[in-house]
Coordinates of C-alpha atoms in Angstrom, one line a residue:
Chain A
S222 CA 0.1 0.0 -0.1
Q223 CA 1.1 3.4 -0.7
Q224 CA 2.5 5.8 2.1
G225 CA 2.5 8.9 0.6
E226 CA -0.2 10.9 -1.4
E227 CA 0.9 13.4 -3.7
D228 CA -1.0 16.6 -4.7
P229 CA -1.9 17.7 -7.2
Q230 CA -2.1 14.3 -9.4
A231 CA -1.5 16.4 -12.5
L232 CA -0.1 19.8 -13.1
S233 CA 0.2 21.7 -16.4
I234 CA 2.2 25.0 -16.5
Q235 CA 4.0 27.3 -18.9
E236 CA 7.6 27.0 -19.2
G237 CA 9.5 29.5 -17.0
E238 CA 6.8 29.3 -14.2
N239 CA 7.5 27.7 -10.9
A240 CA 5.9 24.3 -10.1
T241 CA 4.8 23.2 -6.7
M242 CA 4.0 19.6 -5.9
N243 CA 3.0 18.4 -2.3
C244 CA 3.3 15.0 -0.6
S245 CA 1.7 13.8 2.5
Y246 CA 2.6 10.6 4.5
K247 CA 1.1 8.6 7.3
T248 CA 3.7 7.2 9.5
S249 CA 6.9 8.9 11.2
I250 CA 9.8 8.7 8.9
N251 CA 13.6 8.6 8.9
N252 CA 14.1 10.2 5.5
L253 CA 11.8 11.6 2.7
Q254 CA 13.2 11.7 -1.0
W255 CA 11.9 13.1 -4.2
Y256 CA 12.2 10.9 -7.5
R257 CA 11.6 12.0 -11.1
Q258 CA 10.4 9.4 -13.7
N259 CA 10.4 10.3 -17.4
S260 CA 7.9 8.2 -19.4
G261 CA 8.7 4.7 -20.1
R262 CA 12.1 5.0 -17.9
G263 CA 13.2 4.3 -14.3
L264 CA 13.1 6.6 -11.4
V265 CA 16.0 9.1 -10.9
H266 CA 16.8 10.4 -7.4
L267 CA 16.5 14.2 -7.0
I268 CA 17.0 15.1 -3.4
L269 CA 16.8 13.9 0.2
I270 CA 15.7 15.5 3.2
R271 CA 16.1 14.0 6.7
S272 CA 13.3 14.1 9.4
N273 CA 15.5 16.8 11.4
E274 CA 15.8 19.2 8.3
R275 CA 13.1 21.6 7.4
E276 CA 14.2 23.0 4.1
K277 CA 16.9 21.8 1.5
H278 CA 17.9 23.4 -1.9
S279 CA 19.6 21.7 -4.9
G280 CA 20.0 23.8 -8.2
R281 CA 16.4 24.8 -9.1
L282 CA 14.8 22.4 -6.5
R283 CA 13.7 23.5 -3.2
V284 CA 12.3 20.9 -0.7
T285 CA 10.5 21.5 2.6
L286 CA 9.7 19.1 5.4
D287 CA 7.0 19.7 8.0
T288 CA 6.9 16.6 10.4
S289 CA 4.1 18.0 12.5
K290 CA 1.9 17.8 9.6
K291 CA 3.5 14.9 7.8
S292 CA 3.9 16.6 4.6
S293 CA 6.5 17.9 2.1
S294 CA 6.7 20.0 -0.8
L295 CA 8.8 20.0 -3.9
L296 CA 9.4 23.3 -5.7
I297 CA 10.9 23.5 -9.3
T298 CA 11.8 27.1 -10.2
A299 CA 12.1 28.7 -13.7
S300 CA 10.6 25.3 -15.1
R301 CA 11.8 24.0 -18.5
A302 CA 10.2 21.7 -21.0
A303 CA 12.7 19.0 -19.9
D304 CA 11.0 19.1 -16.6
T305 CA 8.1 17.3 -17.9
A306 CA 7.9 13.9 -15.9
S307 CA 6.2 12.3 -13.1
Y308 CA 7.4 13.1 -9.6
F309 CA 7.3 10.9 -6.6
C310 CA 7.9 11.2 -3.0
A311 CA 9.2 8.1 -1.2
T312 CA 9.8 7.8 2.5
D313 CA 11.7 5.2 4.8
R314 CA 11.3 4.5 8.6
Q315 CA 14.1 3.9 11.0
G316 CA 15.4 0.5 10.9
A317 CA 13.6 -0.4 7.6
Q318 CA 15.4 -0.6 4.4
K319 CA 12.6 -0.2 1.9
L320 CA 11.2 3.0 0.4
V321 CA 7.6 3.6 0.2
F322 CA 6.5 5.7 -2.7
G323 CA 3.5 7.9 -3.2
Q324 CA 1.1 8.0 -6.1
G325 CA 3.1 10.7 -8.1
T326 CA 2.4 14.0 -9.6
R327 CA 2.4 14.3 -13.6
L328 CA 4.0 17.4 -14.5
T329 CA 3.7 18.9 -17.8
I330 CA 5.6 22.1 -19.0
N331 CA 4.3 23.6 -22.0
P332 CA 6.8 25.7 -24.2
Chain B
G84 CA 28.2 -1.4 -16.3
A85 CA 27.5 2.2 -15.3
G86 CA 23.8 1.8 -14.2
V87 CA 21.3 -0.8 -13.2
S88 CA 20.5 -3.1 -16.3
Q89 CA 17.2 -5.0 -16.6
S90 CA 16.1 -7.6 -19.0
P91 CA 13.9 -8.0 -21.2
R92 CA 12.8 -4.7 -21.7
Y93 CA 9.5 -6.0 -22.8
K94 CA 7.9 -9.4 -22.3
V95 CA 4.6 -10.7 -23.6
A96 CA 3.3 -13.9 -21.8
K97 CA 0.0 -15.8 -22.3
R98 CA -1.9 -16.4 -19.2
G99 CA -0.4 -19.4 -17.2
Q100 CA 3.0 -18.8 -18.5
D101 CA 6.1 -18.6 -16.3
V102 CA 8.4 -15.7 -16.6
A103 CA 11.8 -14.6 -15.3
L104 CA 12.9 -11.1 -15.1
R105 CA 16.7 -10.2 -14.7
C106 CA 18.3 -7.5 -13.0
D107 CA 22.1 -6.6 -13.0
P108 CA 22.8 -4.0 -10.2
I109 CA 25.4 -1.4 -10.0
S110 CA 28.8 -3.1 -9.1
G111 CA 29.4 -3.0 -5.5
H112 CA 25.8 -2.2 -4.4
V113 CA 25.0 -4.3 -1.6
S114 CA 21.1 -3.6 -1.4
L115 CA 18.7 -4.7 -4.1
F116 CA 15.1 -3.9 -4.3
W117 CA 12.2 -5.1 -6.7
Y118 CA 9.1 -2.9 -7.2
Q119 CA 6.0 -3.3 -9.3
Q120 CA 4.3 -0.4 -11.1
A121 CA 0.8 -0.2 -12.5
L122 CA 0.2 2.3 -15.2
G123 CA -0.2 5.7 -13.8
Q124 CA 0.7 4.7 -10.0
G125 CA 3.8 4.8 -7.9
P126 CA 6.0 1.8 -7.5
E127 CA 5.0 -0.8 -5.0
F128 CA 7.4 -2.6 -2.9
L129 CA 7.9 -6.4 -3.6
T130 CA 11.3 -7.5 -2.1
Y131 CA 14.6 -6.6 -0.6
F132 CA 18.1 -8.2 -0.7
Q133 CA 21.1 -7.4 1.3
N134 CA 23.9 -9.2 -0.6
E135 CA 22.4 -12.8 -1.3
A136 CA 20.0 -12.6 1.9
Q137 CA 16.5 -11.8 1.1
L138 CA 15.5 -9.8 4.2
D139 CA 12.2 -8.5 3.2
K140 CA 9.6 -10.1 0.8
S141 CA 6.6 -8.6 2.6
G142 CA 5.5 -7.1 -0.8
L143 CA 5.4 -10.3 -2.8
P144 CA 1.7 -10.4 -3.9
S145 CA 1.3 -14.1 -3.8
D146 CA 3.3 -17.5 -3.6
R147 CA 3.5 -17.4 -7.5
F148 CA 6.1 -14.6 -7.1
F149 CA 9.7 -15.7 -6.3
A150 CA 12.9 -13.6 -6.1
E151 CA 16.6 -14.8 -5.8
R152 CA 20.1 -13.2 -5.8
P153 CA 22.2 -16.5 -5.1
E154 CA 25.6 -14.6 -5.5
G155 CA 24.7 -11.3 -4.1
S156 CA 24.8 -9.7 -7.7
V157 CA 22.6 -10.4 -10.2
S158 CA 18.9 -11.0 -9.3
T159 CA 16.0 -12.9 -11.0
L160 CA 12.3 -12.2 -10.2
K161 CA 10.1 -15.2 -11.3
I162 CA 6.4 -15.2 -11.7
Q163 CA 4.6 -18.6 -12.0
R164 CA 1.5 -19.1 -13.9
T165 CA 1.2 -15.5 -14.8
Q166 CA -2.2 -13.8 -14.5
Q167 CA -3.5 -10.7 -16.3
E168 CA -3.3 -8.8 -13.0
D169 CA 0.4 -9.2 -13.0
S170 CA 0.7 -6.9 -16.0
A171 CA 2.8 -3.9 -14.8
V172 CA 6.2 -2.5 -15.0
Y173 CA 8.7 -4.4 -12.8
L174 CA 11.5 -2.0 -11.6
C175 CA 14.8 -3.1 -9.9
A176 CA 16.7 -0.7 -7.9
S177 CA 20.3 -1.0 -6.1
S178 CA 22.0 1.0 -3.6
R179 CA 24.7 1.1 -0.9
P180 CA 23.6 -0.4 2.4
S181 CA 21.3 2.3 3.4
P182 CA 18.3 3.3 1.2
E183 CA 19.4 6.8 1.0
K184 CA 19.6 6.9 -2.6
L185 CA 18.1 4.2 -5.0
F186 CA 19.4 3.7 -8.6
F187 CA 16.7 2.3 -10.8
G188 CA 16.9 0.4 -13.9
S189 CA 14.4 1.2 -16.9
G190 CA 12.3 -1.7 -15.8
T191 CA 10.6 -4.7 -17.5
Q192 CA 7.1 -4.0 -19.0
L193 CA 5.3 -7.4 -18.6
S194 CA 2.0 -7.7 -20.5
V195 CA 0.0 -11.0 -19.8
L196 CA -2.6 -11.8 -22.4

């Protein structure tokens, strides 16, 4: 069963705009990660944020984590057509090796 | 190789047929995971290996699913007597001992007719 739920399920924006995706989860976590999946391909790791961190940046990506609300957001700034993909959050719990993925957000960047 | 390699890329099976899906992880990666991804959904965990030991198989949907990694490197996911509901993309991922960053293969798309 899925741990996380992404919101929105689908998002379509113009190139150059910012894209924000949200993820909620149910149980306490150790880390939260975001992955990108292009159509017909495997997932690619984007960024990891630990449970004791609140915000993290990597290039055009900004991730926030609110453990009190059990939620995270991924912001992609100055979007490009190449950012078109599905984005998934994934969580792991202390002592557990497996990552549990959410349902994903399908992002479309229109040129 | 440089990344995780999965074969075949596509597999069409008749209902009732057995299939075997192969995963070549990144050299030196201790952990190996199998996930099942239905169309439009997120990956669902199937099973996890640390070296040759299968430490978690809680996600395998039935006893028709079997995975092995006998030498701690290449892994095979076998599905016996395939059913239509087994149709999905099967993803393999590998990582260093902790699950902090998984490296995924491109997957095997299984279609059961």
